[in-house]
Amino acid sequence: MRRIPPLSAVRVFEAAARHENFTTAAAELGMTQAAVSYQIKLLEERLGVALFHRAKRRVVMTEAGKRAAPQVTRAFDALDSAFAGVRAEDEGLLTVSTSNTFANTWLAWRLGSFQIAHPEMAVRLQTSDALTDFAADEVDVAIRAGRGPWDNLAQDLLFPIDFTPMCSPDFLARHGPELTPADLLRLPQISPHDPWWAHWLREAGVDMPDGPPRPGVRLDSQAHEGHAAMASQGIALLTPFFWRNDLAEGRLVRPFAQASTRGYAYWLVSPMARRGVPKIRRFREWLLAELARDLPSPV
């Protein structure tokens, strides 16, 4: 068993011995001179030997202090070197967790620009629709969908999630060319089990029948649903922001102007204690700037 004195006092001794001045040591450590003197006194009482002679306006190390100081400094140098490697390794890799939808429809298309701007950093993207457990997962930041807020997490609201039916032009031509919301009850729906279908239809004034969800193709993310809609497999409930390029280029169409929401949004979250870590701060600044360019301006 190691008989190491309190490391806080040892750290103060190392700085005081290096400078042979309590005032200078206090300035380096962000302490008062009185606090430095108190920590040295505690250490001397613990060791049972004086480490400094106190003169009127200066301190001088005793022989015991002179013997201990070089070894303590080397020990702190070794500690600094050990943790410097950990710091460098941590700073060299940024792990981002997000949903399959956000990754496939937006983030993966732009993440390369962050990498180019920070070539010294590797970026790893993890996709999962489960909420990140920062205590267990090796993740720096997460982009998650939800209502928030979450305890002990720093969080930035990115944008609210809305949704509206979309389909391919070919699908609309075969089943339209004009549709009413009630028509959606008879048309093939992609992921008809999604409870947001009933929400959108009720807001559109459709009297929803009771009973289990309709049979149909069930997909596990909006990214897959959008591509199925482009392939004319049915009509899907999609977030316009994610599919604005496909809408603009005619791969998808919106039969209805109505877009609904259920109070959900996308958020950037990270552990509160790590919000100021440089790589997390740089990613946050980049993400907010990129989204500001793509999101529609408020009216």
PDB file of C-alpha atoms in Angstrom:
ATOM      1  CA  MET A   1       0.000   0.000   0.000  1.00  0.00           C
ATOM      2  CA  ARG A   2       1.407   3.375  -0.997  1.00  0.00           C
ATOM      3  CA  ARG A   3       1.818   5.966   1.755  1.00  0.00           C
ATOM      4  CA  ILE A   4       1.408   9.034  -0.441  1.00  0.00           C
ATOM      5  CA  PRO A   5       0.560  12.346   1.242  1.00  0.00           C
ATOM      6  CA  PRO A   6      -2.466  14.279  -0.099  1.00  0.00           C
ATOM      7  CA  LEU A   7      -1.738  15.026  -3.743  1.00  0.00           C
ATOM      8  CA  SER A   8      -3.170  18.526  -3.466  1.00  0.00           C
ATOM      9  CA  ALA A   9      -0.476  19.363  -0.895  1.00  0.00           C
ATOM     10  CA  VAL A  10       2.231  17.593  -2.913  1.00  0.00           C
ATOM     11  CA  ARG A  11       1.253  19.626  -5.984  1.00  0.00           C
ATOM     12  CA  VAL A  12       1.606  22.849  -3.994  1.00  0.00           C
ATOM     13  CA  PHE A  13       5.000  21.714  -2.663  1.00  0.00           C
ATOM     14  CA  GLU A  14       6.244  20.969  -6.194  1.00  0.00           C
ATOM     15  CA  ALA A  15       5.335  24.457  -7.425  1.00  0.00           C
ATOM     16  CA  ALA A  16       6.718  26.184  -4.312  1.00  0.00           C
ATOM     17  CA  ALA A  17       9.963  24.206  -4.517  1.00  0.00           C
ATOM     18  CA  ARG A  18      10.376  24.972  -8.206  1.00  0.00           C
ATOM     19  CA  HIS A  19       9.961  28.706  -7.649  1.00  0.00           C
ATOM     20  CA  GLU A  20      11.251  28.861  -4.047  1.00  0.00           C
ATOM     21  CA  ASN A  21       8.557  31.467  -3.626  1.00  0.00           C
ATOM     22  CA  PHE A  22       5.083  30.995  -2.174  1.00  0.00           C
ATOM     23  CA  THR A  23       3.657  34.043  -3.954  1.00  0.00           C
ATOM     24  CA  THR A  24       4.790  32.879  -7.397  1.00  0.00           C
ATOM     25  CA  ALA A  25       3.545  29.349  -6.702  1.00  0.00           C
ATOM     26  CA  ALA A  26       0.183  30.741  -5.629  1.00  0.00           C
ATOM     27  CA  ALA A  27      -0.134  32.710  -8.886  1.00  0.00           C
ATOM     28  CA  GLU A  28       0.673  29.605 -10.948  1.00  0.00           C
ATOM     29  CA  LEU A  29      -1.839  27.452  -9.105  1.00  0.00           C
ATOM     30  CA  GLY A  30      -4.591  30.061  -8.906  1.00  0.00           C
ATOM     31  CA  MET A  31      -4.473  30.105  -5.104  1.00  0.00           C
ATOM     32  CA  THR A  32      -3.781  32.666  -2.424  1.00  0.00           C
ATOM     33  CA  GLN A  33      -0.377  32.814  -0.754  1.00  0.00           C
ATOM     34  CA  ALA A  34      -2.075  31.903   2.530  1.00  0.00           C
ATOM     35  CA  ALA A  35      -3.548  28.761   0.937  1.00  0.00           C
ATOM     36  CA  VAL A  36      -0.117  27.737  -0.337  1.00  0.00           C
ATOM     37  CA  SER A  37       1.392  28.240   3.085  1.00  0.00           C
ATOM     38  CA  TYR A  38      -1.411  26.212   4.673  1.00  0.00           C
ATOM     39  CA  GLN A  39      -0.940  23.271   2.266  1.00  0.00           C
ATOM     40  CA  ILE A  40       2.828  23.227   2.902  1.00  0.00           C
ATOM     41  CA  LYS A  41       2.181  23.251   6.663  1.00  0.00           C
ATOM     42  CA  LEU A  42      -0.224  20.303   6.291  1.00  0.00           C
ATOM     43  CA  LEU A  43       2.365  18.372   4.286  1.00  0.00           C
ATOM     44  CA  GLU A  44       5.128  19.076   6.810  1.00  0.00           C
ATOM     45  CA  GLU A  45       2.889  17.921   9.673  1.00  0.00           C
ATOM     46  CA  ARG A  46       2.035  14.763   7.738  1.00  0.00           C
ATOM     47  CA  LEU A  47       5.721  14.011   7.072  1.00  0.00           C
ATOM     48  CA  GLY A  48       6.962  15.166  10.434  1.00  0.00           C
ATOM     49  CA  VAL A  49       9.749  17.211   8.887  1.00  0.00           C
ATOM     50  CA  ALA A  50      10.186  20.815   7.766  1.00  0.00           C
ATOM     51  CA  LEU A  51      10.431  21.375   4.004  1.00  0.00           C
ATOM     52  CA  PHE A  52      10.993  25.155   4.079  1.00  0.00           C
ATOM     53  CA  HIS A  53      12.636  27.631   6.408  1.00  0.00           C
ATOM     54  CA  ARG A  54      10.475  30.738   6.719  1.00  0.00           C
ATOM     55  CA  ALA A  55      12.472  33.942   6.720  1.00  0.00           C
ATOM     56  CA  LYS A  56      11.065  37.439   6.942  1.00  0.00           C
ATOM     57  CA  ARG A  57      10.244  37.946   3.249  1.00  0.00           C
ATOM     58  CA  ARG A  58      11.310  34.685   1.676  1.00  0.00           C
ATOM     59  CA  VAL A  59      11.325  30.925   2.088  1.00  0.00           C
ATOM     60  CA  VAL A  60      14.294  28.626   1.687  1.00  0.00           C
ATOM     61  CA  MET A  61      14.111  24.872   1.226  1.00  0.00           C
ATOM     62  CA  THR A  62      15.500  22.672   3.930  1.00  0.00           C
ATOM     63  CA  GLU A  63      17.811  19.781   3.099  1.00  0.00           C
ATOM     64  CA  ALA A  64      14.793  17.438   3.280  1.00  0.00           C
ATOM     65  CA  GLY A  65      12.924  19.668   0.848  1.00  0.00           C
ATOM     66  CA  LYS A  66      15.879  19.784  -1.525  1.00  0.00           C
ATOM     67  CA  ARG A  67      16.107  15.968  -1.538  1.00  0.00           C
ATOM     68  CA  ALA A  68      12.419  15.528  -2.219  1.00  0.00           C
ATOM     69  CA  ALA A  69      11.846  18.313  -4.763  1.00  0.00           C
ATOM     70  CA  PRO A  70      13.634  16.841  -7.846  1.00  0.00           C
ATOM     71  CA  GLN A  71      11.930  13.458  -7.414  1.00  0.00           C
ATOM     72  CA  VAL A  72       8.506  15.074  -6.963  1.00  0.00           C
ATOM     73  CA  THR A  73       9.038  17.220 -10.069  1.00  0.00           C
ATOM     74  CA  ARG A  74      10.022  14.133 -12.104  1.00  0.00           C
ATOM     75  CA  ALA A  75       6.920  12.351 -10.826  1.00  0.00           C
ATOM     76  CA  PHE A  76       4.680  15.225 -11.922  1.00  0.00           C
ATOM     77  CA  ASP A  77       6.467  15.346 -15.285  1.00  0.00           C
ATOM     78  CA  ALA A  78       5.726  11.649 -15.716  1.00  0.00           C
ATOM     79  CA  LEU A  79       2.067  12.206 -14.807  1.00  0.00           C
ATOM     80  CA  ASP A  80       1.828  15.097 -17.243  1.00  0.00           C
ATOM     81  CA  SER A  81       3.376  12.983 -19.984  1.00  0.00           C
ATOM     82  CA  ALA A  82       0.993  10.102 -19.312  1.00  0.00           C
ATOM     83  CA  PHE A  83      -2.101  12.272 -19.458  1.00  0.00           C
ATOM     84  CA  ALA A  84      -0.781  14.271 -22.418  1.00  0.00           C
ATOM     85  CA  GLY A  85      -0.974  11.077 -24.439  1.00  0.00           C
ATOM     86  CA  VAL A  86      -4.548  10.548 -23.326  1.00  0.00           C
ATOM     87  CA  ARG A  87      -5.415  14.173 -24.131  1.00  0.00           C
ATOM     88  CA  ALA A  88      -3.840  13.945 -27.576  1.00  0.00           C
ATOM     89  CA  GLU A  89      -5.625  10.690 -28.345  1.00  0.00           C
ATOM     90  CA  ASP A  90      -8.955  12.115 -27.198  1.00  0.00           C
ATOM     91  CA  GLU A  91      -8.480  15.333 -29.161  1.00  0.00           C
ATOM     92  CA  GLY A  92      -7.510  13.397 -32.284  1.00  0.00           C
ATOM     93  CA  LEU A  93     -10.835  11.538 -32.621  1.00  0.00           C
ATOM     94  CA  LEU A  94     -14.370  12.931 -32.591  1.00  0.00           C
ATOM     95  CA  THR A  95     -17.189  10.389 -32.306  1.00  0.00           C
ATOM     96  CA  VAL A  96     -20.637  11.609 -33.337  1.00  0.00           C
ATOM     97  CA  SER A  97     -23.782   9.565 -32.787  1.00  0.00           C
ATOM     98  CA  THR A  98     -26.988  10.315 -34.664  1.00  0.00           C
ATOM     99  CA  SER A  99     -30.083   8.686 -36.109  1.00  0.00           C
ATOM    100  CA  ASN A 100     -30.042   6.809 -39.394  1.00  0.00           C
ATOM    101  CA  THR A 101     -32.357   9.432 -40.885  1.00  0.00           C
ATOM    102  CA  PHE A 102     -30.252  12.452 -39.929  1.00  0.00           C
ATOM    103  CA  ALA A 103     -27.045  10.732 -41.047  1.00  0.00           C
ATOM    104  CA  ASN A 104     -28.329   9.500 -44.404  1.00  0.00           C
ATOM    105  CA  THR A 105     -30.338  12.520 -45.440  1.00  0.00           C
ATOM    106  CA  TRP A 106     -28.096  15.365 -44.217  1.00  0.00           C
ATOM    107  CA  LEU A 107     -25.035  14.835 -42.025  1.00  0.00           C
ATOM    108  CA  ALA A 108     -23.127  12.251 -44.080  1.00  0.00           C
ATOM    109  CA  TRP A 109     -23.356  14.558 -47.099  1.00  0.00           C
ATOM    110  CA  ARG A 110     -21.620  17.403 -45.256  1.00  0.00           C
ATOM    111  CA  LEU A 111     -19.359  15.869 -42.636  1.00  0.00           C
ATOM    112  CA  GLY A 112     -16.437  15.870 -45.065  1.00  0.00           C
ATOM    113  CA  SER A 113     -16.276  19.669 -44.929  1.00  0.00           C
ATOM    114  CA  PHE A 114     -15.712  19.502 -41.171  1.00  0.00           C
ATOM    115  CA  GLN A 115     -12.948  16.941 -41.715  1.00  0.00           C
ATOM    116  CA  ILE A 116     -11.294  19.162 -44.343  1.00  0.00           C
ATOM    117  CA  ALA A 117     -11.438  22.141 -41.991  1.00  0.00           C
ATOM    118  CA  HIS A 118      -9.838  20.059 -39.217  1.00  0.00           C
ATOM    119  CA  PRO A 119      -7.438  17.633 -40.943  1.00  0.00           C
ATOM    120  CA  GLU A 120      -5.689  16.852 -37.657  1.00  0.00           C
ATOM    121  CA  MET A 121      -8.853  15.183 -36.349  1.00  0.00           C
ATOM    122  CA  ALA A 122     -10.424  11.866 -37.309  1.00  0.00           C
ATOM    123  CA  VAL A 123     -14.232  11.793 -37.298  1.00  0.00           C
ATOM    124  CA  ARG A 124     -16.251   8.651 -36.613  1.00  0.00           C
ATOM    125  CA  LEU A 125     -19.986   8.634 -37.299  1.00  0.00           C
ATOM    126  CA  GLN A 126     -22.160   6.141 -35.414  1.00  0.00           C
ATOM    127  CA  THR A 127     -25.747   5.676 -36.541  1.00  0.00           C
ATOM    128  CA  SER A 128     -28.385   4.413 -34.154  1.00  0.00           C
ATOM    129  CA  ASP A 129     -31.960   5.350 -33.343  1.00  0.00           C
ATOM    130  CA  ALA A 130     -31.353   4.549 -29.664  1.00  0.00           C
ATOM    131  CA  LEU A 131     -30.518   7.399 -27.289  1.00  0.00           C
ATOM    132  CA  THR A 132     -26.816   7.655 -26.515  1.00  0.00           C
ATOM    133  CA  ASP A 133     -25.691   6.718 -23.019  1.00  0.00           C
ATOM    134  CA  PHE A 134     -22.656   8.957 -22.580  1.00  0.00           C
ATOM    135  CA  ALA A 135     -21.639   7.095 -19.419  1.00  0.00           C
ATOM    136  CA  ALA A 136     -21.350   3.793 -21.289  1.00  0.00           C
ATOM    137  CA  ASP A 137     -20.824   4.659 -24.969  1.00  0.00           C
ATOM    138  CA  GLU A 138     -17.604   6.078 -26.376  1.00  0.00           C
ATOM    139  CA  VAL A 139     -19.394   9.065 -27.906  1.00  0.00           C
ATOM    140  CA  ASP A 140     -18.436  12.752 -27.737  1.00  0.00           C
ATOM    141  CA  VAL A 141     -21.597  14.359 -29.096  1.00  0.00           C
ATOM    142  CA  ALA A 142     -25.003  13.115 -30.235  1.00  0.00           C
ATOM    143  CA  ILE A 143     -27.666  14.493 -32.521  1.00  0.00           C
ATOM    144  CA  ARG A 144     -30.934  13.106 -31.274  1.00  0.00           C
ATOM    145  CA  ALA A 145     -34.637  13.498 -31.939  1.00  0.00           C
ATOM    146  CA  GLY A 146     -36.875  14.135 -28.965  1.00  0.00           C
ATOM    147  CA  ARG A 147     -38.674  16.695 -26.896  1.00  0.00           C
ATOM    148  CA  GLY A 148     -35.928  17.468 -24.360  1.00  0.00           C
ATOM    149  CA  PRO A 149     -34.648  18.651 -22.068  1.00  0.00           C
ATOM    150  CA  TRP A 150     -32.274  15.999 -20.706  1.00  0.00           C
ATOM    151  CA  ASP A 151     -30.600  16.199 -17.308  1.00  0.00           C
ATOM    152  CA  ASN A 152     -26.838  16.805 -17.134  1.00  0.00           C
ATOM    153  CA  LEU A 153     -26.542  17.374 -20.880  1.00  0.00           C
ATOM    154  CA  ALA A 154     -25.628  20.546 -22.728  1.00  0.00           C
ATOM    155  CA  GLN A 155     -28.155  20.875 -25.538  1.00  0.00           C
ATOM    156  CA  ASP A 156     -28.757  23.028 -28.587  1.00  0.00           C
ATOM    157  CA  LEU A 157     -32.081  23.010 -30.402  1.00  0.00           C
ATOM    158  CA  LEU A 158     -31.300  22.431 -34.087  1.00  0.00           C
ATOM    159  CA  PHE A 159     -34.738  22.489 -35.739  1.00  0.00           C
ATOM    160  CA  PRO A 160     -38.300  21.264 -35.107  1.00  0.00           C
ATOM    161  CA  ILE A 161     -39.478  18.087 -36.820  1.00  0.00           C
ATOM    162  CA  ASP A 162     -42.511  18.423 -39.074  1.00  0.00           C
ATOM    163  CA  PHE A 163     -43.948  15.879 -41.494  1.00  0.00           C
ATOM    164  CA  THR A 164     -46.214  15.641 -44.528  1.00  0.00           C
ATOM    165  CA  PRO A 165     -47.087  12.936 -47.079  1.00  0.00           C
ATOM    166  CA  MET A 166     -44.779  12.674 -50.109  1.00  0.00           C
ATOM    167  CA  CYS A 167     -44.645  10.392 -53.111  1.00  0.00           C
ATOM    168  CA  SER A 168     -43.019  10.115 -56.518  1.00  0.00           C
ATOM    169  CA  PRO A 169     -44.464  12.040 -59.507  1.00  0.00           C
ATOM    170  CA  ASP A 170     -45.238   8.687 -61.137  1.00  0.00           C
ATOM    171  CA  PHE A 171     -47.190   7.508 -58.086  1.00  0.00           C
ATOM    172  CA  LEU A 172     -49.181  10.753 -58.050  1.00  0.00           C
ATOM    173  CA  ALA A 173     -49.911  10.493 -61.780  1.00  0.00           C
ATOM    174  CA  ARG A 174     -51.218   6.937 -61.344  1.00  0.00           C
ATOM    175  CA  HIS A 175     -53.387   7.722 -58.325  1.00  0.00           C
ATOM    176  CA  GLY A 176     -54.170  11.420 -58.839  1.00  0.00           C
ATOM    177  CA  PRO A 177     -53.341  13.697 -60.374  1.00  0.00           C
ATOM    178  CA  GLU A 178     -54.992  15.417 -57.433  1.00  0.00           C
ATOM    179  CA  LEU A 179     -55.550  13.786 -54.066  1.00  0.00           C
ATOM    180  CA  THR A 180     -57.598  14.601 -51.009  1.00  0.00           C
ATOM    181  CA  PRO A 181     -56.399  13.686 -47.517  1.00  0.00           C
ATOM    182  CA  ALA A 182     -59.165  11.057 -47.299  1.00  0.00           C
ATOM    183  CA  ASP A 183     -57.680   9.313 -50.366  1.00  0.00           C
ATOM    184  CA  LEU A 184     -54.694   8.320 -48.242  1.00  0.00           C
ATOM    185  CA  LEU A 185     -56.873   5.783 -46.432  1.00  0.00           C
ATOM    186  CA  ARG A 186     -57.113   3.705 -49.620  1.00  0.00           C
ATOM    187  CA  LEU A 187     -53.647   4.273 -51.101  1.00  0.00           C
ATOM    188  CA  PRO A 188     -50.516   2.224 -50.234  1.00  0.00           C
ATOM    189  CA  GLN A 189     -48.872   3.849 -47.234  1.00  0.00           C
ATOM    190  CA  ILE A 190     -45.215   3.274 -46.420  1.00  0.00           C
ATOM    191  CA  SER A 191     -44.880   2.392 -42.715  1.00  0.00           C
ATOM    192  CA  PRO A 192     -48.637   2.599 -42.008  1.00  0.00           C
ATOM    193  CA  HIS A 193     -47.946   1.575 -38.386  1.00  0.00           C
ATOM    194  CA  ASP A 194     -46.359   4.997 -37.746  1.00  0.00           C
ATOM    195  CA  PRO A 195     -48.693   6.812 -35.284  1.00  0.00           C
ATOM    196  CA  TRP A 196     -47.842  10.112 -36.961  1.00  0.00           C
ATOM    197  CA  TRP A 197     -50.040   9.061 -39.891  1.00  0.00           C
ATOM    198  CA  ALA A 198     -53.150   9.255 -37.711  1.00  0.00           C
ATOM    199  CA  HIS A 199     -51.986  12.595 -36.296  1.00  0.00           C
ATOM    200  CA  TRP A 200     -51.514  14.140 -39.741  1.00  0.00           C
ATOM    201  CA  LEU A 201     -54.803  12.754 -41.079  1.00  0.00           C
ATOM    202  CA  ARG A 202     -56.817  14.006 -38.120  1.00  0.00           C
ATOM    203  CA  GLU A 203     -55.295  17.469 -38.493  1.00  0.00           C
ATOM    204  CA  ALA A 204     -56.286  17.303 -42.170  1.00  0.00           C
ATOM    205  CA  GLY A 205     -59.891  16.668 -41.122  1.00  0.00           C
ATOM    206  CA  VAL A 206     -60.040  12.956 -41.926  1.00  0.00           C
ATOM    207  CA  ASP A 207     -62.264  10.816 -39.689  1.00  0.00           C
ATOM    208  CA  MET A 208     -59.936   7.994 -38.722  1.00  0.00           C
ATOM    209  CA  PRO A 209     -61.509   4.525 -38.423  1.00  0.00           C
ATOM    210  CA  ASP A 210     -60.846   2.453 -35.318  1.00  0.00           C
ATOM    211  CA  GLY A 211     -58.849  -0.729 -35.544  1.00  0.00           C
ATOM    212  CA  PRO A 212     -55.297  -1.962 -35.988  1.00  0.00           C
ATOM    213  CA  PRO A 213     -52.874  -0.255 -38.414  1.00  0.00           C
ATOM    214  CA  ARG A 214     -53.242  -1.127 -42.063  1.00  0.00           C
ATOM    215  CA  PRO A 215     -50.947  -3.760 -43.493  1.00  0.00           C
ATOM    216  CA  GLY A 216     -48.079  -2.466 -45.581  1.00  0.00           C
ATOM    217  CA  VAL A 217     -44.324  -2.114 -45.922  1.00  0.00           C
ATOM    218  CA  ARG A 218     -42.690  -1.257 -42.593  1.00  0.00           C
ATOM    219  CA  LEU A 219     -39.289   0.425 -42.724  1.00  0.00           C
ATOM    220  CA  ASP A 220     -37.099   1.340 -39.801  1.00  0.00           C
ATOM    221  CA  SER A 221     -36.138   4.911 -40.703  1.00  0.00           C
ATOM    222  CA  GLN A 222     -37.363   7.880 -42.664  1.00  0.00           C
ATOM    223  CA  ALA A 223     -34.272   7.598 -44.866  1.00  0.00           C
ATOM    224  CA  HIS A 224     -35.499   4.240 -46.154  1.00  0.00           C
ATOM    225  CA  GLU A 225     -39.095   5.435 -46.381  1.00  0.00           C
ATOM    226  CA  GLY A 226     -38.122   8.366 -48.577  1.00  0.00           C
ATOM    227  CA  HIS A 227     -36.256   6.151 -51.023  1.00  0.00           C
ATOM    228  CA  ALA A 228     -39.156   3.703 -51.131  1.00  0.00           C
ATOM    229  CA  ALA A 229     -41.449   6.626 -51.970  1.00  0.00           C
ATOM    230  CA  MET A 230     -39.109   7.724 -54.769  1.00  0.00           C
ATOM    231  CA  ALA A 231     -39.342   4.174 -56.115  1.00  0.00           C
ATOM    232  CA  SER A 232     -43.166   4.574 -56.282  1.00  0.00           C
ATOM    233  CA  GLN A 233     -43.736   1.933 -53.578  1.00  0.00           C
ATOM    234  CA  GLY A 234     -46.328   4.087 -51.860  1.00  0.00           C
ATOM    235  CA  ILE A 235     -46.783   7.406 -50.100  1.00  0.00           C
ATOM    236  CA  ALA A 236     -44.557   8.189 -47.127  1.00  0.00           C
ATOM    237  CA  LEU A 237     -44.748  10.604 -44.223  1.00  0.00           C
ATOM    238  CA  LEU A 238     -41.547  12.660 -44.485  1.00  0.00           C
ATOM    239  CA  THR A 239     -39.854  15.763 -43.058  1.00  0.00           C
ATOM    240  CA  PRO A 240     -39.592  18.369 -45.850  1.00  0.00           C
ATOM    241  CA  PHE A 241     -36.193  19.673 -44.682  1.00  0.00           C
ATOM    242  CA  PHE A 242     -34.524  16.324 -45.259  1.00  0.00           C
ATOM    243  CA  TRP A 243     -35.993  15.909 -48.737  1.00  0.00           C
ATOM    244  CA  ARG A 244     -35.846  19.474 -50.069  1.00  0.00           C
ATOM    245  CA  ASN A 245     -33.331  18.590 -52.793  1.00  0.00           C
ATOM    246  CA  ASP A 246     -35.419  15.645 -53.982  1.00  0.00           C
ATOM    247  CA  LEU A 247     -38.494  17.863 -53.997  1.00  0.00           C
ATOM    248  CA  ALA A 248     -36.644  20.587 -55.907  1.00  0.00           C
ATOM    249  CA  GLU A 249     -35.306  18.112 -58.471  1.00  0.00           C
ATOM    250  CA  GLY A 250     -38.655  16.369 -58.968  1.00  0.00           C
ATOM    251  CA  ARG A 251     -37.925  12.976 -57.443  1.00  0.00           C
ATOM    252  CA  LEU A 252     -40.586  13.597 -54.790  1.00  0.00           C
ATOM    253  CA  VAL A 253     -43.730  15.708 -54.678  1.00  0.00           C
ATOM    254  CA  ARG A 254     -45.897  17.045 -51.837  1.00  0.00           C
ATOM    255  CA  PRO A 255     -49.570  16.542 -52.637  1.00  0.00           C
ATOM    256  CA  PHE A 256     -50.590  18.710 -49.659  1.00  0.00           C
ATOM    257  CA  ALA A 257     -49.357  21.980 -48.188  1.00  0.00           C
ATOM    258  CA  GLN A 258     -50.159  20.900 -44.638  1.00  0.00           C
ATOM    259  CA  ALA A 259     -47.208  19.911 -42.463  1.00  0.00           C
ATOM    260  CA  SER A 260     -47.850  18.681 -38.919  1.00  0.00           C
ATOM    261  CA  THR A 261     -45.679  18.399 -35.843  1.00  0.00           C
ATOM    262  CA  ARG A 262     -45.895  16.648 -32.494  1.00  0.00           C
ATOM    263  CA  GLY A 263     -43.459  18.832 -30.591  1.00  0.00           C
ATOM    264  CA  TYR A 264     -40.342  16.830 -31.450  1.00  0.00           C
ATOM    265  CA  ALA A 265     -37.101  18.378 -32.646  1.00  0.00           C
ATOM    266  CA  TYR A 266     -33.503  17.536 -33.426  1.00  0.00           C
ATOM    267  CA  TRP A 267     -30.996  18.502 -30.733  1.00  0.00           C
ATOM    268  CA  LEU A 268     -27.230  18.517 -30.394  1.00  0.00           C
ATOM    269  CA  VAL A 269     -26.297  17.135 -26.973  1.00  0.00           C
ATOM    270  CA  SER A 270     -23.100  16.420 -25.079  1.00  0.00           C
ATOM    271  CA  PRO A 271     -22.164  15.870 -21.428  1.00  0.00           C
ATOM    272  CA  MET A 272     -22.357  19.182 -19.581  1.00  0.00           C
ATOM    273  CA  ALA A 273     -18.840  18.731 -18.198  1.00  0.00           C
ATOM    274  CA  ARG A 274     -17.380  18.319 -21.719  1.00  0.00           C
ATOM    275  CA  ARG A 275     -19.172  21.144 -23.516  1.00  0.00           C
ATOM    276  CA  GLY A 276     -16.014  23.280 -23.536  1.00  0.00           C
ATOM    277  CA  VAL A 277     -13.707  20.548 -24.927  1.00  0.00           C
ATOM    278  CA  PRO A 278     -12.144  22.098 -28.062  1.00  0.00           C
ATOM    279  CA  LYS A 279     -13.174  19.380 -30.526  1.00  0.00           C
ATOM    280  CA  ILE A 280     -16.766  19.427 -29.257  1.00  0.00           C
ATOM    281  CA  ARG A 281     -16.868  23.215 -29.405  1.00  0.00           C
ATOM    282  CA  ARG A 282     -15.528  23.218 -32.974  1.00  0.00           C
ATOM    283  CA  PHE A 283     -18.075  20.631 -34.108  1.00  0.00           C
ATOM    284  CA  ARG A 284     -20.936  22.550 -32.499  1.00  0.00           C
ATOM    285  CA  GLU A 285     -19.905  25.792 -34.217  1.00  0.00           C
ATOM    286  CA  TRP A 286     -19.582  24.030 -37.580  1.00  0.00           C
ATOM    287  CA  LEU A 287     -22.917  22.208 -37.266  1.00  0.00           C
ATOM    288  CA  LEU A 288     -24.886  25.318 -36.327  1.00  0.00           C
ATOM    289  CA  ALA A 289     -23.315  27.275 -39.190  1.00  0.00           C
ATOM    290  CA  GLU A 290     -24.080  24.535 -41.724  1.00  0.00           C
ATOM    291  CA  LEU A 291     -27.680  24.216 -40.596  1.00  0.00           C
ATOM    292  CA  ALA A 292     -28.140  27.989 -40.688  1.00  0.00           C
ATOM    293  CA  ARG A 293     -27.268  27.885 -44.406  1.00  0.00           C
ATOM    294  CA  ASP A 294     -29.736  25.091 -45.157  1.00  0.00           C
ATOM    295  CA  LEU A 295     -32.703  25.831 -42.926  1.00  0.00           C
ATOM    296  CA  PRO A 296     -35.398  28.141 -44.320  1.00  0.00           C
ATOM    297  CA  SER A 297     -35.234  31.669 -42.980  1.00  0.00           C
ATOM    298  CA  PRO A 298     -37.981  32.517 -40.480  1.00  0.00           C
ATOM    299  CA  VAL A 299     -40.741  34.582 -42.017  1.00  0.00           C
TER     300      VAL A 299
END
